[in-house]
Coordinates of C-alpha atoms in Angstrom, one line a residue:
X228 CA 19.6 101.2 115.5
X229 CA 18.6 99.6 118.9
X230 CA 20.1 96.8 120.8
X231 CA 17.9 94.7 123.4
X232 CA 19.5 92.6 125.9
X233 CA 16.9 90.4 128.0
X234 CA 17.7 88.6 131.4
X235 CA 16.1 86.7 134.5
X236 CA 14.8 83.8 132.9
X237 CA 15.5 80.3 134.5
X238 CA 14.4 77.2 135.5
X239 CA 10.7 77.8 138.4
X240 CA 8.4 75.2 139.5
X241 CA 4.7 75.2 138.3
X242 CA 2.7 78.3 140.5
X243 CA 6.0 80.1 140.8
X244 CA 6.9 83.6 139.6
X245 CA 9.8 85.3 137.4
X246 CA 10.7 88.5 136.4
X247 CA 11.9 89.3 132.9
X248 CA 13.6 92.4 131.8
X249 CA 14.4 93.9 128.8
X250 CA 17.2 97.1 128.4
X251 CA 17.4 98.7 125.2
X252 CA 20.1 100.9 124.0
X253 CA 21.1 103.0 120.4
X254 CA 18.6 104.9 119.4
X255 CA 15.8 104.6 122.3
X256 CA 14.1 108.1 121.4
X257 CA 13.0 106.7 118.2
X258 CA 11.1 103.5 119.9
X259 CA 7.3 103.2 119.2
X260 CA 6.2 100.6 120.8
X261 CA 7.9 96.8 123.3
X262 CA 6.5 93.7 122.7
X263 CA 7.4 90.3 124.1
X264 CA 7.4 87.4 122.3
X265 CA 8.1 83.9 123.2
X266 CA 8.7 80.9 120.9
X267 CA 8.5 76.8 122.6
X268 CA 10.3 73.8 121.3
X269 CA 9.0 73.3 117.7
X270 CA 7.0 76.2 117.4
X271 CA 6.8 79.7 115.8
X272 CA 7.7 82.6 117.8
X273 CA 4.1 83.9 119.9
X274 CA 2.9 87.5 121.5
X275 CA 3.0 87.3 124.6
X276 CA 2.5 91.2 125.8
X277 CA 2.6 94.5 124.3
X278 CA 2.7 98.2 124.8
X279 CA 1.7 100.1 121.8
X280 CA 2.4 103.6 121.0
X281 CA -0.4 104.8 122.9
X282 CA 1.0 103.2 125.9
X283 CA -2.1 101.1 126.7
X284 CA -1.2 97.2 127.7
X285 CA -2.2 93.8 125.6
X286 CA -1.9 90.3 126.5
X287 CA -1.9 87.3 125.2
X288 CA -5.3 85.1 126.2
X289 CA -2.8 82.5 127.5
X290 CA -1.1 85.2 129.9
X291 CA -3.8 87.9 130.6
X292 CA -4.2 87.6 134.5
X293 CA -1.1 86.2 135.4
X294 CA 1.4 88.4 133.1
X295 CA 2.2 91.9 133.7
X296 CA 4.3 93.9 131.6
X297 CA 5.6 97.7 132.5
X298 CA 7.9 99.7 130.1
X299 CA 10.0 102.9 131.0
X300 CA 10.3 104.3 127.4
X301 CA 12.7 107.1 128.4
X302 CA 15.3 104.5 129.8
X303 CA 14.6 102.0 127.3
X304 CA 13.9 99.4 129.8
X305 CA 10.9 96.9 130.3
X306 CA 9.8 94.2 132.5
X307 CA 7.6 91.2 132.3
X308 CA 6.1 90.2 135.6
X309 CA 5.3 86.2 135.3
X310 CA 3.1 84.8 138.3
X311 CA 1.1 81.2 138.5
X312 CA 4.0 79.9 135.6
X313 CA 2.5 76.7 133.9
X314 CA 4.7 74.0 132.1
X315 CA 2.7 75.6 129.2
X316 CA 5.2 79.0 129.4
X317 CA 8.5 77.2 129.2
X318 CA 9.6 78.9 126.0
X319 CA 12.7 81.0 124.9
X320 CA 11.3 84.7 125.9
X321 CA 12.1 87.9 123.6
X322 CA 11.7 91.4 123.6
X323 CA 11.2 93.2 120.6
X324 CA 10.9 96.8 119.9
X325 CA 9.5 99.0 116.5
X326 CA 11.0 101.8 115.4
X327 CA 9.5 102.8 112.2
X328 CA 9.4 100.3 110.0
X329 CA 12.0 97.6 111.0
X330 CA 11.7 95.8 114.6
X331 CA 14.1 95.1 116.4
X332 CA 14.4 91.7 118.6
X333 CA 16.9 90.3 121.4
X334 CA 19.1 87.3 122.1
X335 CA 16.1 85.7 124.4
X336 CA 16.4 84.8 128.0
X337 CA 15.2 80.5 128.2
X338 CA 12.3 80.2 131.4
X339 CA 11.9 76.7 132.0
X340 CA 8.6 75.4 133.9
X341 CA 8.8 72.1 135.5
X342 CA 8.9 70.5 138.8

């Protein structure tokens, strides 16, 4: 089993920047590949960024450019980079990890855009 524990979200105005991170713990040999996810008032929960097992980066259309996501798969750990926020990206942000066949997901970290 694996635990994920996400932090740094918050309140930023429009153009500003956050950094998200996302610790997992358990059984962190076994993950294949870290996603984050993000889900907005009313809506289902959305990709945002992705490493897949072999280790190359995805975004979302709505983030590529402005998102950057890095991932430390012998600590567990990963961070989401967020520059140029738009109201747009206020959303409840998760992590999410596969490890074989079941996924795993955190307790999301709420990033707020507004001015």
């Amino acid at each position: 089993q694996v635990q994920l524990m996400e932090s740094g979200g918050g309140l930023v105005q429009p153009g500003g920047s956050l950094t998200l991170s996302c610790e997992a713990t358990g059984d962190i040999s076994s993950i294949q590949n870290f996603g984050w996810y993000r889900q907005a008032p009313g809506e289902s929960h959305k990709i945002v960024a992705w490493i897949a097992h072999d280790g190359r980066e995805n975004y979302a259309s709505a983030v590529t450019g402005r998102f950057t996501m890095v991932m430390d798969k012998a600590k567990g750990t990963s961070h989401l980079q967020m520059d140029n926020l738009k109201p747009d990206d206020t959303a409840v942000y998760y992590c999410n990890v596969g490890v074989g066949p079941k996924f795993y997901w955190g307790q999301g970290t709420q990033v707020t855009v507004s001015s």
